[in-house]
mmCIF file of C-alpha atoms in Angstrom:
data_model
loop_
_atom_site.group_PDB
_atom_site.id
_atom_site.type_symbol
_atom_site.label_atom_id
_atom_site.label_comp_id
_atom_site.label_asym_id
_atom_site.label_seq_id
_atom_site.Cartn_x
_atom_site.Cartn_y
_atom_site.Cartn_z
ATOM 1 C CA MET A 44 0.109 -0.084 0.094
ATOM 2 C CA SER A 45 3.129 2.307 -0.108
ATOM 3 C CA ASP A 46 1.860 3.684 -3.342
ATOM 4 C CA MET A 47 -1.464 4.676 -2.114
ATOM 5 C CA ARG A 48 -3.054 7.754 -3.970
ATOM 6 C CA ILE A 49 -5.856 9.528 -2.413
ATOM 7 C CA ILE A 50 -7.764 12.636 -3.125
ATOM 8 C CA ILE A 51 -9.439 14.404 -0.318
ATOM 9 C CA SER A 52 -12.276 16.913 -1.292
ATOM 10 C CA GLY A 53 -14.377 19.523 0.734
ATOM 11 C CA GLY A 54 -13.979 22.537 2.624
ATOM 12 C CA GLY A 55 -15.489 25.967 3.082
ATOM 13 C CA SER A 56 -15.037 26.543 6.562
ATOM 14 C CA GLY A 57 -12.884 24.951 9.586
ATOM 15 C CA GLY A 58 -15.568 22.325 10.429
ATOM 16 C CA HIS A 59 -14.775 20.576 7.009
ATOM 17 C CA ILE A 60 -11.079 21.355 6.603
ATOM 18 C CA PHE A 61 -10.044 20.269 10.342
ATOM 19 C CA PRO A 62 -11.509 16.679 9.704
ATOM 20 C CA ALA A 63 -9.952 16.709 6.464
ATOM 21 C CA VAL A 64 -6.504 17.464 7.397
ATOM 22 C CA ALA A 65 -7.007 14.908 10.466
ATOM 23 C CA ILE A 66 -7.744 11.999 7.939
ATOM 24 C CA ALA A 67 -4.774 13.051 5.809
ATOM 25 C CA ASN A 68 -2.561 12.768 8.747
ATOM 26 C CA ALA A 69 -3.624 9.439 9.791
ATOM 27 C CA VAL A 70 -3.254 8.251 6.193
ATOM 28 C CA LYS A 71 0.345 9.650 6.266
ATOM 29 C CA ALA A 72 0.959 7.965 9.870
ATOM 30 C CA ARG A 73 -0.061 4.476 8.341
ATOM 31 C CA TRP A 74 1.327 4.692 4.756
ATOM 32 C CA PRO A 75 4.360 7.496 4.998
ATOM 33 C CA GLU A 76 4.760 6.989 1.215
ATOM 34 C CA ALA A 77 1.116 7.606 0.133
ATOM 35 C CA ASP A 78 0.342 10.509 -2.228
ATOM 36 C CA ILE A 79 -2.425 13.033 -1.064
ATOM 37 C CA LEU A 80 -3.864 15.796 -3.001
ATOM 38 C CA PHE A 81 -6.920 17.991 -1.861
ATOM 39 C CA VAL A 82 -9.366 19.540 -4.029
ATOM 40 C CA GLY A 83 -11.179 22.483 -2.567
ATOM 41 C CA ALA A 84 -13.153 25.659 -3.735
ATOM 42 C CA GLU A 85 -11.202 28.641 -4.772
ATOM 43 C CA GLY A 86 -11.134 31.724 -2.626
ATOM 44 C CA ARG A 87 -12.251 29.537 0.617
ATOM 45 C CA MET A 88 -10.516 28.924 3.755
ATOM 46 C CA GLU A 89 -8.982 25.421 2.421
ATOM 47 C CA MET A 90 -6.723 27.213 -0.072
ATOM 48 C CA GLU A 91 -4.846 28.538 2.820
ATOM 49 C CA LYS A 92 -5.269 26.182 5.608
ATOM 50 C CA VAL A 93 -4.448 22.878 3.741
ATOM 51 C CA PRO A 94 -0.840 24.138 2.401
ATOM 52 C CA ALA A 95 -0.172 25.327 6.057
ATOM 53 C CA ALA A 96 -0.744 21.754 6.998
ATOM 54 C CA GLY A 97 1.827 20.466 4.405
ATOM 55 C CA TYR A 98 -0.506 19.269 1.731
ATOM 56 C CA GLU A 99 -1.043 20.313 -1.815
ATOM 57 C CA ILE A 100 -4.465 21.478 -3.002
ATOM 58 C CA LYS A 101 -6.252 22.300 -6.230
ATOM 59 C CA GLY A 102 -9.099 24.829 -6.150
ATOM 60 C CA LEU A 103 -12.376 24.680 -8.160
ATOM 61 C CA PRO A 104 -14.125 27.811 -9.285
ATOM 62 C CA ILE A 105 -17.438 26.314 -7.491
ATOM 63 C CA ALA A 106 -19.443 28.424 -5.249
ATOM 64 C CA GLY A 107 -22.804 28.122 -3.302
ATOM 65 C CA LEU A 108 -26.054 29.689 -4.129
ATOM 66 C CA GLN A 109 -26.602 33.099 -2.544
ATOM 67 C CA ARG A 110 -29.750 33.399 -0.577
ATOM 68 C CA LYS A 111 -29.764 37.024 -0.053
ATOM 69 C CA LEU A 112 -30.884 38.586 -3.485
ATOM 70 C CA THR A 113 -28.486 41.701 -3.548
ATOM 71 C CA PRO A 114 -27.760 42.897 -7.251
ATOM 72 C CA ALA A 115 -24.131 41.421 -6.867
ATOM 73 C CA ASN A 116 -25.620 38.146 -5.609
ATOM 74 C CA VAL A 117 -28.102 37.804 -8.589
ATOM 75 C CA VAL A 118 -24.903 38.331 -10.817
ATOM 76 C CA LYS A 119 -22.923 35.571 -8.787
ATOM 77 C CA ASN A 120 -26.038 32.961 -9.080
ATOM 78 C CA LEU A 121 -26.342 33.637 -12.871
ATOM 79 C CA GLN A 122 -22.501 32.727 -12.978
ATOM 80 C CA LEU A 123 -23.148 29.420 -10.944
ATOM 81 C CA PRO A 124 -23.952 27.134 -14.158
ATOM 82 C CA PHE A 125 -20.575 27.968 -15.990
ATOM 83 C CA LYS A 126 -18.450 27.782 -12.663
ATOM 84 C CA MET A 127 -20.297 24.312 -12.250
ATOM 85 C CA TRP A 128 -19.469 23.164 -15.848
ATOM 86 C CA LYS A 129 -15.942 24.810 -15.583
ATOM 87 C CA SER A 130 -15.243 22.711 -12.260
ATOM 88 C CA ARG A 131 -16.579 19.381 -13.401
ATOM 89 C CA LYS A 132 -14.296 19.732 -16.466
ATOM 90 C CA MET A 133 -11.337 20.712 -14.217
ATOM 91 C CA VAL A 134 -12.122 17.692 -11.998
ATOM 92 C CA LYS A 135 -12.030 15.273 -14.720
ATOM 93 C CA GLU A 136 -8.516 16.512 -15.674
ATOM 94 C CA ILE A 137 -7.335 16.258 -12.217
ATOM 95 C CA LEU A 138 -8.595 12.822 -11.823
ATOM 96 C CA THR A 139 -7.283 11.684 -15.082
ATOM 97 C CA GLY A 140 -3.957 13.238 -14.014
ATOM 98 C CA PHE A 141 -3.646 11.901 -10.539
ATOM 99 C CA LYS A 142 -5.380 8.643 -10.912
ATOM 100 C CA PRO A 143 -6.229 8.036 -7.146
ATOM 101 C CA ASP A 144 -7.143 4.882 -5.626
ATOM 102 C CA ILE A 145 -10.067 6.224 -3.775
ATOM 103 C CA VAL A 146 -11.831 9.904 -3.477
ATOM 104 C CA VAL A 147 -12.883 10.824 0.192
ATOM 105 C CA GLY A 148 -15.462 13.565 0.382
ATOM 106 C CA VAL A 149 -15.769 15.744 3.783
ATOM 107 C CA GLY A 150 -18.693 17.997 2.693
ATOM 108 C CA GLY A 151 -18.382 21.516 1.184
ATOM 109 C CA PHE A 152 -18.864 22.999 -2.250
ATOM 110 C CA ALA A 153 -15.907 21.215 -4.066
ATOM 111 C CA SER A 154 -17.015 17.602 -2.781
ATOM 112 C CA GLU A 155 -20.084 17.255 -5.135
ATOM 113 C CA PRO A 156 -18.467 17.686 -8.453
ATOM 114 C CA THR A 157 -15.174 15.763 -7.382
ATOM 115 C CA LEU A 158 -17.207 12.601 -6.064
ATOM 116 C CA MET A 159 -19.925 12.674 -8.820
ATOM 117 C CA ALA A 160 -16.765 12.629 -11.385
ATOM 118 C CA ALA A 161 -14.937 9.985 -9.383
ATOM 119 C CA SER A 162 -18.003 7.734 -9.463
ATOM 120 C CA ALA A 163 -18.668 8.209 -13.240
ATOM 121 C CA MET A 164 -15.047 7.137 -13.834
ATOM 122 C CA GLY A 165 -15.280 4.082 -11.518
ATOM 123 C CA ILE A 166 -13.111 5.375 -8.787
ATOM 124 C CA PRO A 167 -14.413 3.981 -5.277
ATOM 125 C CA THR A 168 -15.624 7.101 -3.035
ATOM 126 C CA LEU A 169 -15.914 7.219 0.959
ATOM 127 C CA LEU A 170 -18.268 9.841 2.307
ATOM 128 C CA GLN A 171 -17.520 11.689 5.878
ATOM 129 C CA GLU A 172 -20.759 12.942 7.109
ATOM 130 C CA GLN A 173 -20.108 15.133 10.135
ATOM 131 C CA ASN A 174 -23.653 16.234 11.284
ATOM 132 C CA SER A 175 -26.619 14.554 12.814
ATOM 133 C CA TYR A 176 -28.681 15.754 10.101
ATOM 134 C CA ALA A 177 -27.314 14.769 6.472
ATOM 135 C CA GLY A 178 -27.249 17.613 3.852
ATOM 136 C CA LEU A 179 -28.552 17.265 0.310
ATOM 137 C CA THR A 180 -25.519 16.771 -1.450
ATOM 138 C CA ASN A 181 -24.103 13.935 0.749
ATOM 139 C CA LYS A 182 -27.602 12.215 0.309
ATOM 140 C CA MET A 183 -27.250 12.441 -3.457
ATOM 141 C CA LEU A 184 -23.574 11.133 -3.158
ATOM 142 C CA ALA A 185 -24.188 8.327 -0.963
ATOM 143 C CA LYS A 186 -25.857 6.307 -3.789
ATOM 144 C CA ASN A 187 -22.503 5.612 -5.407
ATOM 145 C CA ALA A 188 -20.302 5.830 -2.044
ATOM 146 C CA ARG A 189 -18.936 2.557 -1.047
ATOM 147 C CA LYS A 190 -18.804 3.439 2.823
ATOM 148 C CA ILE A 191 -20.225 6.282 4.539
ATOM 149 C CA CYS A 192 -18.503 7.373 8.099
ATOM 150 C CA VAL A 193 -20.851 8.995 10.448
ATOM 151 C CA ALA A 194 -20.656 10.618 14.051
ATOM 152 C CA TYR A 195 -24.059 10.141 15.130
ATOM 153 C CA GLU A 196 -26.500 7.160 15.876
ATOM 154 C CA GLY A 197 -29.743 6.854 13.810
ATOM 155 C CA MET A 198 -28.200 7.942 10.481
ATOM 156 C CA GLU A 199 -29.967 5.214 8.459
ATOM 157 C CA ARG A 200 -32.898 7.618 8.156
ATOM 158 C CA PHE A 201 -30.661 9.282 5.433
ATOM 159 C CA PHE A 202 -28.213 6.549 4.029
ATOM 160 C CA PRO A 203 -28.409 2.908 3.279
ATOM 161 C CA LYS A 204 -27.884 1.056 6.586
ATOM 162 C CA GLU A 205 -25.394 -1.529 4.962
ATOM 163 C CA LYS A 206 -23.035 1.369 4.056
ATOM 164 C CA ILE A 207 -23.042 3.253 7.186
ATOM 165 C CA VAL A 208 -19.889 2.849 9.695
ATOM 166 C CA PHE A 209 -19.874 4.920 13.013
ATOM 167 C CA THR A 210 -16.200 6.453 13.355
ATOM 168 C CA GLY A 211 -17.119 9.616 15.114
ATOM 169 C CA ASN A 212 -15.623 12.877 13.772
ATOM 170 C CA PRO A 213 -11.962 13.228 13.250
ATOM 171 C CA VAL A 214 -10.778 16.282 15.296
ATOM 172 C CA ARG A 215 -7.102 17.852 15.673
ATOM 173 C CA ALA A 216 -4.610 15.632 17.243
ATOM 174 C CA ASP A 217 -3.473 18.337 19.660
ATOM 175 C CA ILE A 218 -7.094 18.446 20.957
ATOM 176 C CA GLU A 219 -7.635 14.736 21.073
ATOM 177 C CA ASN A 220 -4.435 14.116 22.979
ATOM 178 C CA MET A 221 -4.515 17.128 25.248
ATOM 179 C CA THR A 222 -1.716 17.404 27.622
ATOM 180 C CA VAL A 223 -1.939 21.238 28.566
ATOM 181 C CA THR A 224 -2.865 22.374 31.865
ATOM 182 C CA ASN A 225 -5.358 25.040 33.036
ATOM 183 C CA ALA A 226 -2.442 26.946 34.473
ATOM 184 C CA GLU A 227 -0.715 26.610 31.133
ATOM 185 C CA GLY A 228 -3.545 27.723 29.149
ATOM 186 C CA ARG A 229 -4.058 30.816 31.052
ATOM 187 C CA ALA A 230 -0.517 31.909 31.356
ATOM 188 C CA HIS A 231 -0.609 31.768 27.401
ATOM 189 C CA PHE A 232 -3.370 34.204 26.872
ATOM 190 C CA GLY A 233 -2.329 36.473 29.981
ATOM 191 C CA LEU A 234 -5.273 35.488 31.985
ATOM 192 C CA ASN A 235 -5.561 35.663 35.812
ATOM 193 C CA ALA A 236 -5.099 31.983 37.145
ATOM 194 C CA GLU A 237 -7.758 32.541 39.998
ATOM 195 C CA GLY A 238 -10.528 34.141 38.220
ATOM 196 C CA ARG A 239 -13.605 32.544 36.271
ATOM 197 C CA VAL A 240 -12.676 32.186 32.392
ATOM 198 C CA MET A 241 -15.507 31.942 29.578
ATOM 199 C CA LEU A 242 -14.271 31.016 26.149
ATOM 200 C CA SER A 243 -16.355 32.178 23.254
ATOM 201 C CA VAL A 244 -16.054 30.595 19.726
ATOM 202 C CA GLY A 245 -18.202 31.289 16.893
ATOM 203 C CA GLY A 246 -16.568 28.845 14.462
ATOM 204 C CA SER A 247 -13.449 29.826 12.244
ATOM 205 C CA LEU A 248 -15.386 32.607 10.514
ATOM 206 C CA GLY A 249 -17.134 33.981 13.585
ATOM 207 C CA ALA A 250 -20.741 34.277 14.822
ATOM 208 C CA ARG A 251 -22.393 37.536 14.634
ATOM 209 C CA SER A 252 -24.909 37.264 17.273
ATOM 210 C CA ILE A 253 -22.505 35.909 19.768
ATOM 211 C CA ASN A 254 -20.095 38.748 19.156
ATOM 212 C CA GLN A 255 -22.802 40.957 19.212
ATOM 213 C CA MET A 256 -24.036 39.979 22.818
ATOM 214 C CA ILE A 257 -20.582 40.061 24.292
ATOM 215 C CA LEU A 258 -19.929 43.462 22.588
ATOM 216 C CA ALA A 259 -23.339 44.661 24.260
ATOM 217 C CA HIS A 260 -22.264 43.494 27.665
ATOM 218 C CA LEU A 261 -18.600 44.006 27.925
ATOM 219 C CA HIS A 262 -19.128 45.525 31.489
ATOM 220 C CA PHE A 263 -21.393 42.696 32.655
ATOM 221 C CA PHE A 264 -18.322 40.364 32.392
ATOM 222 C CA LYS A 265 -15.928 42.742 34.577
ATOM 223 C CA GLU A 266 -19.016 42.979 37.266
ATOM 224 C CA ASN A 267 -19.395 39.311 37.592
ATOM 225 C CA ASN A 268 -15.525 38.534 37.418
ATOM 226 C CA ILE A 269 -15.840 36.557 34.392
ATOM 227 C CA GLN A 270 -12.633 36.836 31.939
ATOM 228 C CA VAL A 271 -13.460 36.218 28.450
ATOM 229 C CA LEU A 272 -11.291 34.727 25.959
ATOM 230 C CA TRP A 273 -12.855 35.830 22.740
ATOM 231 C CA GLN A 274 -12.316 34.755 19.154
ATOM 232 C CA THR A 275 -14.211 36.973 16.959
ATOM 233 C CA GLY A 276 -13.343 35.702 13.158
ATOM 234 C CA LYS A 277 -12.264 38.239 10.776
ATOM 235 C CA TRP A 278 -15.380 40.156 10.272
ATOM 236 C CA MET A 279 -15.681 41.534 13.748
ATOM 237 C CA TYR A 280 -12.334 41.694 15.075
ATOM 238 C CA ASP A 281 -11.469 45.515 14.690
ATOM 239 C CA GLU A 282 -14.655 46.396 16.013
ATOM 240 C CA ALA A 283 -14.544 44.063 18.982
ATOM 241 C CA LYS A 284 -10.730 45.368 19.640
ATOM 242 C CA ALA A 285 -11.768 48.816 19.658
ATOM 243 C CA ALA A 286 -14.859 48.444 22.044
ATOM 244 C CA VAL A 287 -12.649 46.591 24.557
ATOM 245 C CA ASP A 288 -9.963 49.308 24.357
ATOM 246 C CA GLN A 289 -12.927 52.116 24.772
ATOM 247 C CA ALA A 290 -14.549 50.321 27.565
ATOM 248 C CA LYS A 291 -11.054 49.876 29.424
ATOM 249 C CA VAL A 292 -11.990 45.962 29.983
ATOM 250 C CA THR A 293 -8.728 44.849 28.283
ATOM 251 C CA GLU A 294 -7.502 42.816 31.431
ATOM 252 C CA TRP A 295 -10.856 41.245 31.495
ATOM 253 C CA VAL A 296 -11.715 40.550 27.682
ATOM 254 C CA LYS A 297 -9.073 39.081 25.546
ATOM 255 C CA VAL A 298 -9.847 39.540 21.856
ATOM 256 C CA HIS A 299 -8.616 37.129 19.272
ATOM 257 C CA GLN A 300 -9.464 37.045 15.475
ATOM 258 C CA PHE A 301 -8.383 33.278 15.184
ATOM 259 C CA ILE A 302 -7.137 31.278 18.062
ATOM 260 C CA SER A 303 -4.593 28.787 16.612
ATOM 261 C CA ARG A 304 -3.849 27.173 19.959
ATOM 262 C CA MET A 305 -7.332 25.775 20.716
ATOM 263 C CA ASP A 306 -5.955 23.193 23.168
ATOM 264 C CA MET A 307 -4.605 26.170 25.145
ATOM 265 C CA ALA A 308 -7.962 27.901 24.800
ATOM 266 C CA TYR A 309 -10.083 24.967 25.913
ATOM 267 C CA ALA A 310 -7.624 24.113 28.682
ATOM 268 C CA ALA A 311 -7.924 27.774 29.838
ATOM 269 C CA ALA A 312 -11.832 27.832 30.056
ATOM 270 C CA ASP A 313 -14.304 27.031 32.829
ATOM 271 C CA VAL A 314 -17.240 27.448 30.414
ATOM 272 C CA VAL A 315 -17.539 27.443 26.703
ATOM 273 C CA VAL A 316 -19.931 29.542 24.744
ATOM 274 C CA SER A 317 -20.251 27.996 20.940
ATOM 275 C CA ARG A 318 -21.544 27.580 17.822
ATOM 276 C CA ALA A 319 -22.838 23.977 17.291
ATOM 277 C CA GLY A 320 -21.156 23.135 14.290
ATOM 278 C CA ALA A 321 -20.281 19.195 14.037
ATOM 279 C CA ILE A 322 -16.801 19.557 14.627
ATOM 280 C CA ALA A 323 -16.951 21.973 17.508
ATOM 281 C CA ILE A 324 -19.159 19.781 19.268
ATOM 282 C CA SER A 325 -16.750 16.778 18.669
ATOM 283 C CA GLU A 326 -13.794 18.725 20.212
ATOM 284 C CA LEU A 327 -15.986 19.920 23.027
ATOM 285 C CA CYS A 328 -16.863 16.116 23.832
ATOM 286 C CA LEU A 329 -13.370 15.249 23.860
ATOM 287 C CA VAL A 330 -12.109 18.398 26.027
ATOM 288 C CA GLY A 331 -15.407 17.713 28.744
ATOM 289 C CA LYS A 332 -16.195 21.390 29.498
ATOM 290 C CA PRO A 333 -19.608 22.825 30.452
ATOM 291 C CA VAL A 334 -20.945 24.411 27.141
ATOM 292 C CA ILE A 335 -23.693 26.849 26.020
ATOM 293 C CA LEU A 336 -24.632 26.310 22.458
ATOM 294 C CA ILE A 337 -25.983 28.686 20.226
ATOM 295 C CA PRO A 338 -26.715 27.142 16.911
ATOM 296 C CA SER A 339 -26.206 29.210 13.746
ATOM 297 C CA PRO A 340 -29.632 29.627 11.966
ATOM 298 C CA ASN A 341 -27.822 30.261 8.573
ATOM 299 C CA VAL A 342 -27.055 26.549 8.038
ATOM 300 C CA ALA A 343 -28.919 24.013 5.522
ATOM 301 C CA GLU A 344 -32.022 22.188 7.166
ATOM 302 C CA ASP A 345 -31.107 23.873 10.651
ATOM 303 C CA HIS A 346 -28.404 20.988 11.455
ATOM 304 C CA GLN A 347 -26.723 22.976 14.030
ATOM 305 C CA THR A 348 -29.996 23.015 16.226
ATOM 306 C CA LYS A 349 -30.319 19.240 15.695
ATOM 307 C CA ASN A 350 -26.413 18.707 16.547
ATOM 308 C CA ALA A 351 -27.090 20.795 19.868
ATOM 309 C CA LEU A 352 -30.248 18.861 20.782
ATOM 310 C CA ALA A 353 -28.358 15.591 20.329
ATOM 311 C CA LEU A 354 -26.378 16.914 23.560
ATOM 312 C CA VAL A 355 -29.075 19.020 25.360
ATOM 313 C CA ASP A 356 -31.080 15.518 25.525
ATOM 314 C CA ARG A 357 -28.471 13.961 27.283
ATOM 315 C CA GLY A 358 -27.772 16.664 29.775
ATOM 316 C CA ALA A 359 -24.469 17.309 28.168
ATOM 317 C CA ALA A 360 -25.155 20.886 27.195
ATOM 318 C CA LEU A 361 -27.418 23.935 27.344
ATOM 319 C CA MET A 362 -28.936 25.508 24.397
ATOM 320 C CA VAL A 363 -29.758 29.328 23.651
ATOM 321 C CA ARG A 364 -31.443 29.965 20.399
ATOM 322 C CA ASP A 365 -29.633 32.517 18.126
ATOM 323 C CA ALA A 366 -32.700 34.856 18.113
ATOM 324 C CA ASP A 367 -32.615 34.810 22.109
ATOM 325 C CA CYS A 368 -28.703 35.115 22.415
ATOM 326 C CA ASP A 369 -28.730 39.019 23.366
ATOM 327 C CA ALA A 370 -31.689 38.726 25.822
ATOM 328 C CA GLN A 371 -30.743 35.278 27.417
ATOM 329 C CA GLY A 372 -27.212 34.683 26.847
ATOM 330 C CA PRO A 373 -25.705 36.819 29.846
ATOM 331 C CA SER A 374 -28.195 35.307 32.267
ATOM 332 C CA ALA A 375 -27.584 31.666 31.045
ATOM 333 C CA ILE A 376 -23.817 32.221 31.529
ATOM 334 C CA LEU A 377 -23.976 33.686 34.889
ATOM 335 C CA GLU A 378 -26.304 30.821 36.091
ATOM 336 C CA LEU A 379 -23.706 28.268 34.958
ATOM 337 C CA PHE A 380 -20.890 29.947 36.289
ATOM 338 C CA ASP A 381 -22.727 30.072 39.628
ATOM 339 C CA SER A 382 -23.522 26.538 39.710
ATOM 340 C CA PRO A 383 -20.275 24.424 40.135
ATOM 341 C CA ARG A 384 -22.436 21.375 40.637
ATOM 342 C CA GLN A 385 -24.194 22.008 37.261
ATOM 343 C CA GLN A 386 -20.768 22.615 35.545
ATOM 344 C CA ALA A 387 -19.675 19.176 37.083
ATOM 345 C CA GLU A 388 -22.525 17.120 35.796
ATOM 346 C CA MET A 389 -22.725 18.605 32.414
ATOM 347 C CA SER A 390 -18.955 17.894 32.028
ATOM 348 C CA ALA A 391 -19.266 14.376 33.074
ATOM 349 C CA ALA A 392 -22.239 13.869 30.587
ATOM 350 C CA ILE A 393 -20.459 15.561 27.718
ATOM 351 C CA GLN A 394 -17.336 13.354 28.395
ATOM 352 C CA LYS A 395 -19.381 10.229 27.649
ATOM 353 C CA MET A 396 -20.181 11.353 24.349
ATOM 354 C CA ALA A 397 -16.510 11.564 23.251
ATOM 355 C CA VAL A 398 -15.408 9.223 20.501
ATOM 356 C CA ARG A 399 -11.351 8.740 20.107
ATOM 357 C CA ARG A 400 -9.404 7.741 17.183
ATOM 358 C CA ALA A 401 -12.181 8.548 14.450
ATOM 359 C CA ALA A 402 -9.490 9.554 11.889
ATOM 360 C CA ASP A 403 -8.012 6.059 12.298
ATOM 361 C CA LYS A 404 -11.338 4.361 12.146
ATOM 362 C CA ILE A 405 -12.047 6.182 8.948
ATOM 363 C CA VAL A 406 -8.504 4.931 7.615
ATOM 364 C CA ASP A 407 -9.339 1.479 8.243
ATOM 365 C CA GLN A 408 -12.299 1.829 6.012
ATOM 366 C CA ILE A 409 -10.265 3.281 3.313
ATOM 367 C CA ALA A 410 -7.767 0.666 3.612
ATOM 368 C CA LYS A 411 -10.595 -2.179 3.205
ATOM 369 C CA ILE A 412 -12.045 -0.352 0.160
ATOM 370 C CA VAL A 413 -8.564 -0.103 -1.803
ATOM 371 C CA GLN A 414 -7.347 -3.625 -0.818
#
């Protein structure tokens, strides 16, 4: 298997890219000589993050449908059929040139044309479905996939039962094998070792409602002795930084556009406020911190709410709806901080849902298909 050739396709957000890189790393650990090529979407996050992880990537001119119908978006939507046609043409050339043994789809714009073309050319495909609710693209791609690796029970309502393998979601190795202590995490971010710490993560691209809730209540955190480690994403960073400086709460609220050392951030926190993306949830289960989930409303089939409820139903998380974030967020945060017992119960419950070695389990399936 030393001459194994694999294409991994997908991206668009950290939730698709981190698992893809984790799978690639697990492939390399098993077959160091394996040749791995990524196929992503031009102008998206993967074009920067994948090369940073040491892998080659080809970008397709593919994009998603713009739902807000501004004049600029109408033009973008009119260009979609051409972009799709061009992407399909490019994918055929990539597959013919690279000659992969298998193509792995992790979700995101680029996975659809790549896996459709691979199936049409007789190349075996494997799907990795991260969410508790399967998206339209993966339901369509499942027809030709050899195996579908899932992270939630009950996925036979979307996919053929005989193709499903429960593997869990692959997460970054530094989070799965966390060795950082609370004190090291706090020192890393310049946080007070004694005080209470909340970590706010809105996903790799940021979360407007969570950001605005924090922005509107900067003094609330200082008054209640809560330090905030705040990942804003790039859209809100400048505004957040200026507001924190102006409110003179810089020693309470630490603003970061993007936190690269998430192991340090998780270690430093007592409580986490997060979106309910599948990979964020998989990481939170491994980390075992009490969490308040605020699902994004801007996702297909409202799948983040379904992801969150899978935890809430087991007493493993609290949920505040996005629309109620500003009104209910601060009181939910304070109540959780003021109840060490509830924190301990939630922490124990969420750890029971953790799945380890997911990337290795997916590589087991790749090996079976290719052999």
